[in-house]
Amino acid sequence: MAHNLDESLSLLARTPAALDALLRDQPEIWTLRNEGPNTWNAAEIVGHLISGERTDWVPRARMIMQFGESKTFEPFDMKGHVREVEGKSINQLLDEFAQLRTNNLVELRAWKLQPADLERRGVHPSLGTVTMSQLLATWPAHDMTHLHQLSRVLAHQYREAVGSWSEYMGVLQCSGHSSE
Amino acid sequence: MAHNLDESLSLLARTPAALDALLRDQPEIWTLRNEGPNTWNAAEIVGHLISGERTDWVPRARMIMQFGESKTFEPFDMKGHVREVEGKSINQLLDEFAQLRTNNLVELRAWKLQPADLERRGVHPSLGTVTMSQLLATWPAHDMTHLHQLSRVLAHQYREAVGSWSEYMGVLQCSGHSSE
């Protein structure tokens, strides 16, 4: 199913500012605390998004344009955020994500993709054949998956503090979902 | 359990800008589409947050300061957003939410609450006795519940467009939770 690329770009352009609004200059409770063992804090979520800008979305779109189905995408490194966050403050991570996102959107817009380009196919290492349209729709949906995760990580810090209100807070009932 | 009020205020101050970044001037797909019958779109979520600024958080905190446990909070109107959104654009709603939130934080800071004030008690119409600390921790947790909901509403618009990637998008596995 095709989608409207302008609408995707319009959401993709906003994610860095939304994360910036929530996280810049915040105390550690909102940037460095996670949901427990093997979960990510806000800085690691931004690190993962940085990793996606470097190796996932536009690089895969470029592969579709250049190689179509003749070459399989590189598997995405779900540990890629580890080296991205190393030694960086949350503000540095936010700046880096914003810059990479801007560059990627500039590049993508310059391609002036046509409807036929959105039908082009590539090969995902696990999912098999996918289209350019699906790849470019997944990019903002992936942003939303991590905004969803971030809101849950932040709310989690107040799980006890809210007392009996916890039953009314939907986000506190969310146990997370695959691949977040 | 008490919490650090400065940390709450620090997150509460950011929510309007985060929503603004995501939603201002966006096409209808990101502002007026919902998840199906009896669900909210982004404008209605902002309308609900406006409704909370007017009648929930600071008004209830004021009641705790003035009446303690001698007077029960007014029940919150979960349909209050209906009249808030009527005839207003998303930009107007974002402006209104930001202004109300700013005013409420200015008022709350002016009270210069002390640790003993955070222990003060009030009566919630369904939950019974609650503390000022719990009320003021629930306020940002409630913001996060609706940011969690918003990310899900936005991602939902691409449920089909992402194709087989949907299994990897955690937010698309979220069926929502009570009271969102």
XYZ file of C-alpha atoms in Angstrom:
360
model
C 0.000 0.000 0.000
C 1.450 3.338 -1.052
C 1.463 6.366 1.193
C 1.851 10.100 0.837
C 5.580 10.857 1.038
C 5.050 14.523 1.936
C 3.104 13.449 5.008
C 5.930 11.145 6.062
C 8.537 13.844 5.584
C 6.369 16.268 7.522
C 6.376 14.009 10.586
C 10.015 12.932 10.209
C 11.084 16.577 10.240
C 9.460 17.110 13.647
C 10.755 14.227 15.750
C 14.115 15.816 16.636
C 12.398 18.979 17.941
C 9.894 16.941 19.946
C 12.664 14.951 21.633
C 14.634 18.142 22.151
C 11.670 19.779 23.877
C 11.301 16.839 26.241
C 14.932 16.070 27.033
C 17.382 18.973 26.603
C 18.972 20.130 29.866
C 16.761 17.801 31.859
C 17.863 16.262 35.155
C 19.115 12.687 35.129
C 15.785 11.219 36.171
C 14.436 12.037 32.686
C 17.536 11.230 30.663
C 19.542 8.447 32.307
C 17.015 6.211 34.066
C 15.546 3.187 32.368
C 12.829 0.624 33.074
C 15.153 -1.988 34.605
C 17.746 -4.495 33.376
C 18.162 -4.655 29.591
C 15.997 -1.612 28.922
C 16.993 1.721 27.430
C 17.102 5.168 28.965
C 16.258 8.318 26.997
C 19.858 8.871 25.925
C 20.049 5.329 24.552
C 16.776 5.825 22.666
C 18.240 8.936 20.993
C 21.428 6.936 20.343
C 19.370 4.244 18.624
C 17.648 6.865 16.454
C 21.089 8.276 15.537
C 22.168 4.776 14.595
C 19.092 4.483 12.340
C 19.922 7.751 10.585
C 23.451 6.515 9.872
C 22.781 2.960 8.756
C 19.097 2.221 8.278
C 16.584 4.431 6.494
C 18.368 6.497 3.859
C 21.193 3.983 3.310
C 18.551 1.301 2.621
C 16.576 3.642 0.367
C 19.806 4.324 -1.512
C 20.333 0.557 -1.903
C 16.840 0.174 -3.360
C 17.577 2.938 -5.889
C 20.972 1.485 -6.831
C 20.530 -2.269 -6.557
C 16.833 -3.055 -6.295
C 16.335 -6.688 -5.352
C 19.818 -7.756 -6.408
C 21.383 -6.875 -3.048
C 20.057 -7.532 0.477
C 20.108 -4.705 3.091
C 22.739 -4.945 5.809
C 21.122 -6.255 9.018
C 20.445 -3.368 11.431
C 22.659 -3.373 14.515
C 20.373 -3.195 17.558
C 23.464 -2.552 19.714
C 24.587 0.355 17.528
C 23.435 2.890 20.117
C 26.114 1.714 22.576
C 28.950 3.400 20.718
C 26.734 6.340 19.710
C 26.042 7.369 23.311
C 29.546 6.765 24.639
C 30.896 9.907 26.290
C 28.104 12.123 24.954
C 25.689 14.292 26.914
C 21.991 14.208 26.140
C 22.329 17.647 24.528
C 25.086 16.410 22.225
C 22.973 13.396 21.263
C 19.973 15.602 20.502
C 22.122 17.907 18.338
C 23.589 14.957 16.488
C 20.219 13.345 15.835
C 18.771 16.643 14.565
C 21.707 17.228 12.231
C 21.675 13.703 10.801
C 17.904 13.780 10.316
C 18.109 17.137 8.524
C 20.859 15.873 6.229
C 18.926 12.710 5.435
C 15.734 14.606 4.622
C 17.670 17.009 2.390
C 19.162 14.053 0.531
C 15.860 12.246 0.187
C 14.054 15.360 -1.074
C 16.798 15.889 -3.640
C 15.988 12.520 -5.193
C 12.521 13.875 -6.146
C 11.011 10.415 -5.877
C 8.136 9.725 -8.251
C 5.221 7.349 -7.629
C 7.013 4.669 -9.654
C 10.056 4.975 -7.388
C 7.893 4.228 -4.365
C 7.030 0.900 -5.988
C 10.686 -0.104 -6.311
C 11.668 -3.152 -4.346
C 14.518 -4.130 -2.101
C 15.341 -7.137 0.058
C 15.272 -7.015 3.845
C 17.467 -9.652 5.526
C 14.548 -11.056 7.585
C 11.366 -9.705 5.981
C 12.268 -10.463 2.378
C 10.922 -8.258 -0.380
C 9.812 -4.797 0.705
C 9.001 -1.643 -1.230
C 10.464 1.848 -1.076
C 7.042 3.042 0.023
C 7.009 0.614 2.957
C 10.547 1.564 3.956
C 9.757 5.285 3.935
C 6.482 4.790 5.853
C 8.272 2.663 8.449
C 10.759 5.434 9.149
C 8.245 7.795 10.876
C 6.378 4.817 12.372
C 9.709 3.816 13.934
C 10.072 7.346 15.361
C 6.641 6.894 16.940
C 7.605 3.501 18.358
C 10.463 5.165 20.195
C 8.389 8.163 21.300
C 5.943 5.607 22.680
C 8.815 3.875 24.455
C 10.228 7.185 25.736
C 6.897 8.273 27.236
C 6.749 4.911 29.008
C 10.335 5.163 30.295
C 9.667 8.651 31.684
C 6.355 7.672 33.306
C 7.999 4.585 34.812
C 10.150 6.816 37.030
C 6.946 7.859 38.836
C 5.372 4.415 39.109
C 5.455 4.597 42.926
C 5.159 8.370 43.288
C 1.684 8.547 41.732
C 0.237 6.243 44.419
C -3.239 4.877 43.694
C -3.502 6.993 40.510
C -1.330 4.360 38.810
C -4.426 2.402 37.808
C -5.680 5.379 35.764
C -2.397 5.960 33.927
C -2.552 3.927 30.730
C 1.166 4.281 30.085
C 1.890 2.509 33.380
C -0.098 -0.518 32.200
C 2.054 -0.796 29.069
C 4.594 -3.566 29.410
C 6.337 -2.686 26.174
C 6.158 -4.559 22.934
C 8.477 -6.462 20.679
C 11.368 -4.578 19.128
C 11.112 -1.430 21.213
C 6.052 8.136 48.436
C 7.305 11.673 47.999
C 8.981 12.898 44.854
C 11.161 15.779 43.756
C 8.835 18.619 42.771
C 11.480 20.404 40.693
C 11.814 17.308 38.517
C 8.054 17.223 37.983
C 7.922 20.895 37.079
C 10.840 20.411 34.733
C 8.948 17.802 32.717
C 5.563 19.562 32.942
C 7.116 22.691 31.439
C 8.223 20.771 28.342
C 5.081 18.923 27.262
C 3.480 21.845 25.388
C 6.626 22.379 23.296
C 6.902 18.655 22.544
C 3.299 18.528 21.306
C 3.819 21.755 19.399
C 6.856 20.303 17.629
C 4.898 17.237 16.567
C 1.577 18.788 15.607
C 1.685 22.492 14.617
C 0.786 23.117 10.971
C 0.653 19.400 10.283
C -1.627 17.879 7.647
C -4.888 16.314 8.790
C -3.477 12.796 8.826
C -1.451 13.725 11.928
C -4.022 15.928 13.656
C -7.547 14.763 12.846
C -7.366 11.000 12.396
C -7.979 8.631 15.257
C -7.719 4.893 15.900
C -11.358 4.105 15.098
C -14.759 4.558 16.767
C -14.640 6.066 20.258
C -10.967 6.953 20.085
C -9.319 10.353 20.126
C -7.393 12.187 17.440
C -4.432 14.460 18.256
C -6.630 17.560 18.536
C -8.862 15.793 21.059
C -5.839 14.688 23.071
C -4.678 18.320 23.287
C -8.277 19.289 24.166
C -8.227 16.763 27.009
C -4.941 18.193 28.297
C -6.486 21.700 28.161
C -9.425 20.395 30.137
C -7.006 19.017 32.758
C -5.263 22.384 33.068
C -8.592 24.099 33.688
C -10.248 21.681 36.090
C -7.909 18.974 37.303
C -4.336 19.463 38.521
C -3.958 22.965 39.937
C -7.624 23.295 40.958
C -7.286 20.042 42.926
C -3.965 21.143 44.450
C -5.700 24.381 45.489
C -8.462 22.338 47.126
C -5.908 20.346 49.096
C -4.315 23.591 50.330
C -7.664 25.150 51.237
C -9.822 22.263 52.397
C -7.578 19.225 52.964
C -9.690 16.138 53.475
C -12.844 18.063 54.331
C -13.932 18.449 50.705
C -13.838 15.879 47.884
C -12.422 16.849 44.454
C -14.927 17.416 41.663
C -15.016 14.340 39.389
C -12.974 14.956 36.227
C -15.076 15.301 33.079
C -13.679 12.824 30.528
C -15.863 14.498 27.877
C -14.505 17.967 28.680
C -12.366 17.969 25.534
C -15.476 18.027 23.327
C -16.241 21.669 24.035
C -12.537 22.566 24.207
C -11.871 21.505 20.633
C -15.058 22.902 19.122
C -14.246 25.290 16.271
C -10.543 25.436 17.097
C -7.615 24.612 14.846
C -4.779 22.436 16.112
C -2.584 25.546 16.320
C -5.128 27.338 18.501
C -5.370 24.300 20.770
C -1.585 24.109 21.093
C -1.403 27.813 21.961
C -4.150 27.454 24.527
C -2.585 24.427 26.178
C 0.822 26.155 26.354
C -0.676 29.302 27.892
C -2.736 27.431 30.483
C 0.201 25.214 31.433
C 2.470 28.249 31.842
C -0.089 30.007 34.036
C -0.568 26.908 36.175
C 3.157 26.413 36.689
C 3.578 30.085 37.610
C 0.802 29.752 40.178
C 2.152 26.513 41.613
C 5.691 27.878 41.920
C 4.339 30.961 43.702
C 2.968 28.727 46.468
C 6.566 27.735 47.337
C 5.433 24.345 48.560
C 7.481 22.871 51.399
C 8.039 19.164 52.080
C 5.246 19.259 54.666
C 2.843 20.622 52.022
C 3.566 17.610 49.805
C 2.284 15.410 52.649
C -1.062 17.239 52.771
C -4.043 15.118 51.926
C -7.135 15.484 49.811
C -9.996 13.233 48.793
C -10.397 11.898 45.267
C -13.987 10.940 44.361
C -13.006 7.376 43.375
C -9.519 6.782 44.817
C -10.184 8.172 48.299
C -7.358 9.775 50.235
C -4.439 10.980 48.134
C -1.504 13.260 48.895
C -0.364 16.506 47.289
C 2.824 14.685 46.323
C 0.859 11.974 44.494
C -1.313 14.548 42.723
C 1.692 16.536 41.514
C 3.560 13.383 40.381
C 0.471 12.190 38.510
C 0.310 15.414 36.523
C 3.477 14.742 34.422
C 2.739 10.982 34.371
C -0.618 11.905 32.835
C 1.192 14.000 30.198
C 3.258 10.900 29.378
C 0.122 8.740 29.156
C -1.190 11.044 26.465
C 2.140 11.321 24.652
C 2.136 7.516 24.648
C -1.393 7.577 23.231
C -0.478 10.252 20.660
C 2.497 8.281 19.358
C 0.185 5.291 18.950
C -2.513 7.322 17.161
C 0.053 8.725 14.726
C 1.670 5.334 14.043
C -1.777 3.780 13.547
C -2.243 5.877 10.397
C 0.564 3.850 8.803
C -0.525 0.418 10.020
C -0.998 -0.774 6.425
C 1.611 1.433 4.761
C 4.547 -0.155 6.627
C 3.767 -3.591 5.185
C 5.575 -6.489 6.834
C 7.594 -4.115 9.034
C 4.518 -3.846 11.256
C 5.687 -6.824 13.317
C 8.843 -4.908 14.307
C 7.021 -1.716 15.324
C 6.271 -2.043 19.027
C 3.810 0.844 18.975
C 1.644 -1.047 16.473
C 1.346 -3.948 18.939
C -0.008 -1.604 21.628
C -3.744 -1.946 21.941
C -4.022 0.933 24.371
C -4.669 0.740 28.049
C -7.341 1.784 30.485
C -8.070 5.473 30.829
C -6.147 6.699 27.806
